[in-house]
Amino acid sequence: MKSIKYFAVAATLSLASFASFAAQSVSEQPADHAQKIGVITANGDTNLDSLESSLANQAKLAGASSYRITSVTGNNRMSASAVIYK
């Protein structure tokens, strides 16, 4: 039940627009047929906001134009992975 709750929150956050991030979070593969350039992970964050911020920073450093969160796990120390697109 907790994993469904975390997935729902992560899905909601991934749909939100954060203007300060260079890479844009998307809910599906970008419609402009952007090319997948890799996978990134973040570990050790204590809430979903900081976890998404870590993923966004990694996507920006990798030169991605967008990213899609594919998994979020954990209770106190969370981890996540995302696919990045260019």
mmCIF file of N, CA and C in Angstrom:
data_model
loop_
_atom_site.group_PDB
_atom_site.id
_atom_site.type_symbol
_atom_site.label_atom_id
_atom_site.label_comp_id
_atom_site.label_asym_id
_atom_site.label_seq_id
_atom_site.Cartn_x
_atom_site.Cartn_y
_atom_site.Cartn_z
ATOM 1 N N MET A 1 0.812 -1.180 0.000
ATOM 2 C CA MET A 1 0.000 0.000 0.000
ATOM 3 C C MET A 1 0.869 1.262 0.000
ATOM 4 N N LYS A 2 1.973 1.230 0.765
ATOM 5 C CA LYS A 2 2.853 2.388 0.801
ATOM 6 C C LYS A 2 3.488 2.644 -0.560
ATOM 7 N N SER A 3 3.840 1.565 -1.277
ATOM 8 C CA SER A 3 4.476 1.759 -2.576
ATOM 9 C C SER A 3 3.507 2.393 -3.566
ATOM 10 N N ILE A 4 2.220 2.079 -3.478
ATOM 11 C CA ILE A 4 1.229 2.709 -4.347
ATOM 12 C C ILE A 4 1.129 4.191 -4.018
ATOM 13 N N LYS A 5 1.159 4.498 -2.736
ATOM 14 C CA LYS A 5 1.092 5.896 -2.293
ATOM 15 C C LYS A 5 2.308 6.669 -2.819
ATOM 16 N N TYR A 6 3.501 6.099 -2.671
ATOM 17 C CA TYR A 6 4.707 6.762 -3.152
ATOM 18 C C TYR A 6 4.697 6.903 -4.674
ATOM 19 N N PHE A 7 4.206 5.886 -5.372
ATOM 20 C CA PHE A 7 4.137 5.959 -6.828
ATOM 21 C C PHE A 7 3.196 7.072 -7.257
ATOM 22 N N ALA A 8 2.048 7.190 -6.590
ATOM 23 C CA ALA A 8 1.090 8.240 -6.930
ATOM 24 C C ALA A 8 1.687 9.620 -6.705
ATOM 25 N N VAL A 9 2.393 9.792 -5.601
ATOM 26 C CA VAL A 9 3.032 11.074 -5.321
ATOM 27 C C VAL A 9 4.127 11.353 -6.352
ATOM 28 N N ALA A 10 4.935 10.342 -6.670
ATOM 29 C CA ALA A 10 6.005 10.519 -7.653
ATOM 30 C C ALA A 10 5.435 10.845 -9.028
ATOM 31 N N ALA A 11 4.356 10.181 -9.404
ATOM 32 C CA ALA A 11 3.737 10.454 -10.697
ATOM 33 C C ALA A 11 3.202 11.879 -10.745
ATOM 34 N N THR A 12 2.590 12.316 -9.645
ATOM 35 C CA THR A 12 2.077 13.677 -9.583
ATOM 36 C C THR A 12 3.208 14.694 -9.682
ATOM 37 N N LEU A 13 4.281 14.440 -8.954
ATOM 38 C CA LEU A 13 5.414 15.365 -9.002
ATOM 39 C C LEU A 13 6.074 15.375 -10.369
ATOM 40 N N SER A 14 6.114 14.242 -11.035
ATOM 41 C CA SER A 14 6.766 14.201 -12.341
ATOM 42 C C SER A 14 5.966 14.960 -13.389
ATOM 43 N N LEU A 15 4.672 15.169 -13.146
ATOM 44 C CA LEU A 15 3.847 15.926 -14.075
ATOM 45 C C LEU A 15 3.919 17.429 -13.821
ATOM 46 N N ALA A 16 4.385 17.806 -12.647
ATOM 47 C CA ALA A 16 4.462 19.226 -12.294
ATOM 48 C C ALA A 16 5.588 19.914 -13.053
ATOM 49 N N SER A 17 5.397 21.178 -13.340
ATOM 50 C CA SER A 17 6.402 21.942 -14.063
ATOM 51 C C SER A 17 7.282 22.709 -13.080
ATOM 52 N N PHE A 18 8.573 22.528 -13.189
ATOM 53 C CA PHE A 18 9.524 23.248 -12.351
ATOM 54 C C PHE A 18 10.415 24.074 -13.271
ATOM 55 N N ALA A 19 10.158 25.371 -13.349
ATOM 56 C CA ALA A 19 10.850 26.250 -14.283
ATOM 57 C C ALA A 19 12.343 26.359 -13.995
ATOM 58 N N SER A 20 12.773 26.088 -12.779
ATOM 59 C CA SER A 20 14.179 26.258 -12.437
ATOM 60 C C SER A 20 15.055 25.116 -12.934
ATOM 61 N N PHE A 21 14.469 24.032 -13.395
ATOM 62 C CA PHE A 21 15.238 22.895 -13.866
ATOM 63 C C PHE A 21 15.488 23.012 -15.364
ATOM 64 N N ALA A 22 16.711 22.735 -15.791
ATOM 65 C CA ALA A 22 17.028 22.772 -17.206
ATOM 66 C C ALA A 22 16.379 21.602 -17.923
ATOM 67 N N ALA A 23 16.395 20.431 -17.312
ATOM 68 C CA ALA A 23 15.756 19.265 -17.905
ATOM 69 C C ALA A 23 14.310 19.230 -17.443
ATOM 70 N N GLN A 24 13.415 18.904 -18.352
ATOM 71 C CA GLN A 24 11.992 18.888 -18.053
ATOM 72 C C GLN A 24 11.533 17.476 -17.751
ATOM 73 N N SER A 25 10.769 17.322 -16.690
ATOM 74 C CA SER A 25 10.206 16.030 -16.342
ATOM 75 C C SER A 25 9.024 15.736 -17.252
ATOM 76 N N VAL A 26 8.956 14.520 -17.787
ATOM 77 C CA VAL A 26 7.859 14.128 -18.664
ATOM 78 C C VAL A 26 7.231 12.848 -18.145
ATOM 79 N N SER A 27 5.962 12.621 -18.474
ATOM 80 C CA SER A 27 5.276 11.427 -17.991
ATOM 81 C C SER A 27 5.445 10.235 -18.931
ATOM 82 N N GLU A 28 5.762 10.482 -20.182
ATOM 83 C CA GLU A 28 5.996 9.434 -21.169
ATOM 84 C C GLU A 28 7.193 9.850 -22.011
ATOM 85 N N GLN A 29 7.590 8.988 -22.949
ATOM 86 C CA GLN A 29 8.669 9.380 -23.844
ATOM 87 C C GLN A 29 8.240 10.642 -24.573
ATOM 88 N N PRO A 30 9.113 11.631 -24.688
ATOM 89 C CA PRO A 30 8.745 12.892 -25.325
ATOM 90 C C PRO A 30 8.177 12.680 -26.729
ATOM 91 N N ALA A 31 7.142 13.473 -27.060
ATOM 92 C CA ALA A 31 6.445 13.330 -28.337
ATOM 93 C C ALA A 31 7.322 13.687 -29.527
ATOM 94 N N ASP A 32 8.335 14.509 -29.321
ATOM 95 C CA ASP A 32 9.187 14.910 -30.437
ATOM 96 C C ASP A 32 10.236 13.850 -30.774
ATOM 97 N N HIS A 33 10.007 12.635 -30.287
ATOM 98 C CA HIS A 33 10.890 11.491 -30.545
ATOM 99 C C HIS A 33 12.325 11.753 -30.094
ATOM 100 N N ALA A 34 12.438 12.364 -28.931
ATOM 101 C CA ALA A 34 13.745 12.594 -28.342
ATOM 102 C C ALA A 34 14.431 11.253 -28.122
ATOM 103 N N GLN A 35 15.730 11.259 -28.213
ATOM 104 C CA GLN A 35 16.498 10.028 -28.102
ATOM 105 C C GLN A 35 16.895 9.765 -26.657
ATOM 106 N N LYS A 36 16.693 8.516 -26.223
ATOM 107 C CA LYS A 36 17.108 8.111 -24.879
ATOM 108 C C LYS A 36 18.635 8.116 -24.845
ATOM 109 N N ILE A 37 19.197 8.809 -23.844
ATOM 110 C CA ILE A 37 20.657 8.866 -23.751
ATOM 111 C C ILE A 37 21.204 8.172 -22.517
ATOM 112 N N GLY A 38 20.325 7.664 -21.648
ATOM 113 C CA GLY A 38 20.829 6.950 -20.485
ATOM 114 C C GLY A 38 19.824 6.861 -19.354
ATOM 115 N N VAL A 39 20.319 6.356 -18.238
ATOM 116 C CA VAL A 39 19.524 6.198 -17.022
ATOM 117 C C VAL A 39 20.313 6.813 -15.870
ATOM 118 N N ILE A 40 19.625 7.523 -14.994
ATOM 119 C CA ILE A 40 20.263 8.123 -13.825
ATOM 120 C C ILE A 40 19.576 7.604 -12.566
ATOM 121 N N THR A 41 20.276 7.660 -11.441
ATOM 122 C CA THR A 41 19.712 7.239 -10.160
ATOM 123 C C THR A 41 20.058 8.254 -9.087
ATOM 124 N N ALA A 42 19.230 8.298 -8.062
ATOM 125 C CA ALA A 42 19.484 9.136 -6.890
ATOM 126 C C ALA A 42 19.169 8.304 -5.661
ATOM 127 N N ASN A 43 19.986 8.445 -4.614
ATOM 128 C CA ASN A 43 19.824 7.655 -3.390
ATOM 129 C C ASN A 43 20.005 8.528 -2.158
ATOM 130 N N GLY A 44 19.345 8.128 -1.064
ATOM 131 C CA GLY A 44 19.590 8.744 0.226
ATOM 132 C C GLY A 44 18.746 9.944 0.571
ATOM 133 N N ASP A 45 17.897 10.415 -0.331
ATOM 134 C CA ASP A 45 17.058 11.561 -0.012
ATOM 135 C C ASP A 45 15.935 11.140 0.929
ATOM 136 N N THR A 46 15.429 12.097 1.712
ATOM 137 C CA THR A 46 14.420 11.778 2.711
ATOM 138 C C THR A 46 13.008 12.172 2.300
ATOM 139 N N ASN A 47 12.850 12.892 1.196
ATOM 140 C CA ASN A 47 11.505 13.224 0.714
ATOM 141 C C ASN A 47 11.509 13.278 -0.811
ATOM 142 N N LEU A 48 10.318 13.274 -1.388
ATOM 143 C CA LEU A 48 10.192 13.214 -2.843
ATOM 144 C C LEU A 48 10.682 14.473 -3.537
ATOM 145 N N ASP A 49 10.515 15.633 -2.903
ATOM 146 C CA ASP A 49 10.984 16.874 -3.514
ATOM 147 C C ASP A 49 12.496 16.877 -3.704
ATOM 148 N N SER A 50 13.228 16.501 -2.681
ATOM 149 C CA SER A 50 14.685 16.489 -2.795
ATOM 150 C C SER A 50 15.153 15.377 -3.724
ATOM 151 N N LEU A 51 14.424 14.277 -3.761
ATOM 152 C CA LEU A 51 14.757 13.179 -4.665
ATOM 153 C C LEU A 51 14.595 13.627 -6.113
ATOM 154 N N GLU A 52 13.501 14.297 -6.426
ATOM 155 C CA GLU A 52 13.298 14.787 -7.791
ATOM 156 C C GLU A 52 14.305 15.878 -8.141
ATOM 157 N N SER A 53 14.638 16.704 -7.178
ATOM 158 C CA SER A 53 15.645 17.739 -7.413
ATOM 159 C C SER A 53 16.999 17.114 -7.742
ATOM 160 N N SER A 54 17.361 16.043 -7.037
ATOM 161 C CA SER A 54 18.617 15.336 -7.322
ATOM 162 C C SER A 54 18.616 14.763 -8.729
ATOM 163 N N LEU A 55 17.491 14.172 -9.128
ATOM 164 C CA LEU A 55 17.391 13.621 -10.488
ATOM 165 C C LEU A 55 17.472 14.726 -11.539
ATOM 166 N N ALA A 56 16.804 15.848 -11.285
ATOM 167 C CA ALA A 56 16.832 16.960 -12.233
ATOM 168 C C ALA A 56 18.246 17.510 -12.392
ATOM 169 N N ASN A 57 18.985 17.629 -11.295
ATOM 170 C CA ASN A 57 20.365 18.120 -11.370
ATOM 171 C C ASN A 57 21.251 17.158 -12.156
ATOM 172 N N GLN A 58 21.077 15.852 -11.922
ATOM 173 C CA GLN A 58 21.866 14.866 -12.663
ATOM 174 C C GLN A 58 21.532 14.902 -14.150
ATOM 175 N N ALA A 59 20.253 15.076 -14.479
ATOM 176 C CA ALA A 59 19.840 15.157 -15.879
ATOM 177 C C ALA A 59 20.461 16.385 -16.543
ATOM 178 N N LYS A 60 20.464 17.490 -15.825
ATOM 179 C CA LYS A 60 21.057 18.725 -16.345
ATOM 180 C C LYS A 60 22.549 18.536 -16.603
ATOM 181 N N LEU A 61 23.252 17.924 -15.649
ATOM 182 C CA LEU A 61 24.689 17.691 -15.807
ATOM 183 C C LEU A 61 24.996 16.746 -16.968
ATOM 184 N N ALA A 62 24.073 15.831 -17.253
ATOM 185 C CA ALA A 62 24.269 14.880 -18.352
ATOM 186 C C ALA A 62 23.897 15.487 -19.703
ATOM 187 N N GLY A 63 23.371 16.705 -19.704
ATOM 188 C CA GLY A 63 23.009 17.364 -20.948
ATOM 189 C C GLY A 63 21.647 16.950 -21.480
ATOM 190 N N ALA A 64 20.802 16.418 -20.628
ATOM 191 C CA ALA A 64 19.476 15.968 -21.056
ATOM 192 C C ALA A 64 18.524 17.148 -21.190
ATOM 193 N N SER A 65 17.588 17.033 -22.136
ATOM 194 C CA SER A 65 16.555 18.047 -22.280
ATOM 195 C C SER A 65 15.310 17.678 -21.485
ATOM 196 N N SER A 66 15.167 16.379 -21.174
ATOM 197 C CA SER A 66 14.032 15.928 -20.378
ATOM 198 C C SER A 66 14.381 14.614 -19.694
ATOM 199 N N TYR A 67 13.580 14.264 -18.701
ATOM 200 C CA TYR A 67 13.766 13.000 -17.989
ATOM 201 C C TYR A 67 12.407 12.466 -17.566
ATOM 202 N N ARG A 68 12.324 11.145 -17.346
ATOM 203 C CA ARG A 68 11.090 10.501 -16.901
ATOM 204 C C ARG A 68 11.420 9.597 -15.734
ATOM 205 N N ILE A 69 10.826 9.846 -14.585
ATOM 206 C CA ILE A 69 11.054 9.020 -13.396
ATOM 207 C C ILE A 69 10.395 7.667 -13.627
ATOM 208 N N THR A 70 11.176 6.605 -13.448
ATOM 209 C CA THR A 70 10.663 5.264 -13.699
ATOM 210 C C THR A 70 10.408 4.469 -12.426
ATOM 211 N N SER A 71 11.095 4.803 -11.328
ATOM 212 C CA SER A 71 10.845 4.088 -10.076
ATOM 213 C C SER A 71 11.261 4.932 -8.880
ATOM 214 N N VAL A 72 10.529 4.727 -7.786
ATOM 215 C CA VAL A 72 10.834 5.353 -6.494
ATOM 216 C C VAL A 72 10.597 4.301 -5.431
ATOM 217 N N THR A 73 11.582 4.105 -4.544
ATOM 218 C CA THR A 73 11.435 3.141 -3.462
ATOM 219 C C THR A 73 11.988 3.722 -2.164
ATOM 220 N N GLY A 74 11.600 3.107 -1.049
ATOM 221 C CA GLY A 74 12.167 3.476 0.239
ATOM 222 C C GLY A 74 11.172 4.118 1.168
ATOM 223 N N ASN A 75 11.553 4.174 2.435
ATOM 224 C CA ASN A 75 10.736 4.820 3.453
ATOM 225 C C ASN A 75 11.455 6.041 4.005
ATOM 226 N N ASN A 76 12.495 5.837 4.808
ATOM 227 C CA ASN A 76 13.253 6.950 5.378
ATOM 228 C C ASN A 76 14.321 7.447 4.419
ATOM 229 N N ARG A 77 15.027 6.552 3.812
ATOM 230 C CA ARG A 77 16.031 6.890 2.797
ATOM 231 C C ARG A 77 15.516 6.368 1.477
ATOM 232 N N MET A 78 15.207 7.278 0.562
ATOM 233 C CA MET A 78 14.562 6.900 -0.687
ATOM 234 C C MET A 78 15.581 6.803 -1.815
ATOM 235 N N SER A 79 15.214 6.059 -2.838
ATOM 236 C CA SER A 79 16.031 5.986 -4.046
ATOM 237 C C SER A 79 15.098 6.004 -5.246
ATOM 238 N N ALA A 80 15.625 6.467 -6.370
ATOM 239 C CA ALA A 80 14.814 6.573 -7.585
ATOM 240 C C ALA A 80 15.701 6.409 -8.806
ATOM 241 N N SER A 81 15.064 6.080 -9.919
ATOM 242 C CA SER A 81 15.768 6.037 -11.190
ATOM 243 C C SER A 81 14.927 6.756 -12.230
ATOM 244 N N ALA A 82 15.596 7.254 -13.261
ATOM 245 C CA ALA A 82 14.908 7.984 -14.324
ATOM 246 C C ALA A 82 15.631 7.759 -15.644
ATOM 247 N N VAL A 83 14.872 7.794 -16.721
ATOM 248 C CA VAL A 83 15.421 7.728 -18.075
ATOM 249 C C VAL A 83 15.609 9.158 -18.530
ATOM 250 N N ILE A 84 16.756 9.446 -19.149
ATOM 251 C CA ILE A 84 17.007 10.808 -19.631
ATOM 252 C C ILE A 84 16.981 10.827 -21.160
ATOM 253 N N TYR A 85 16.501 11.935 -21.717
ATOM 254 C CA TYR A 85 16.345 12.108 -23.165
ATOM 255 C C TYR A 85 17.044 13.380 -23.637
ATOM 256 N N LYS A 86 17.487 13.343 -24.882
ATOM 257 C CA LYS A 86 18.100 14.523 -25.484
ATOM 258 C C LYS A 86 17.388 14.856 -26.764
#
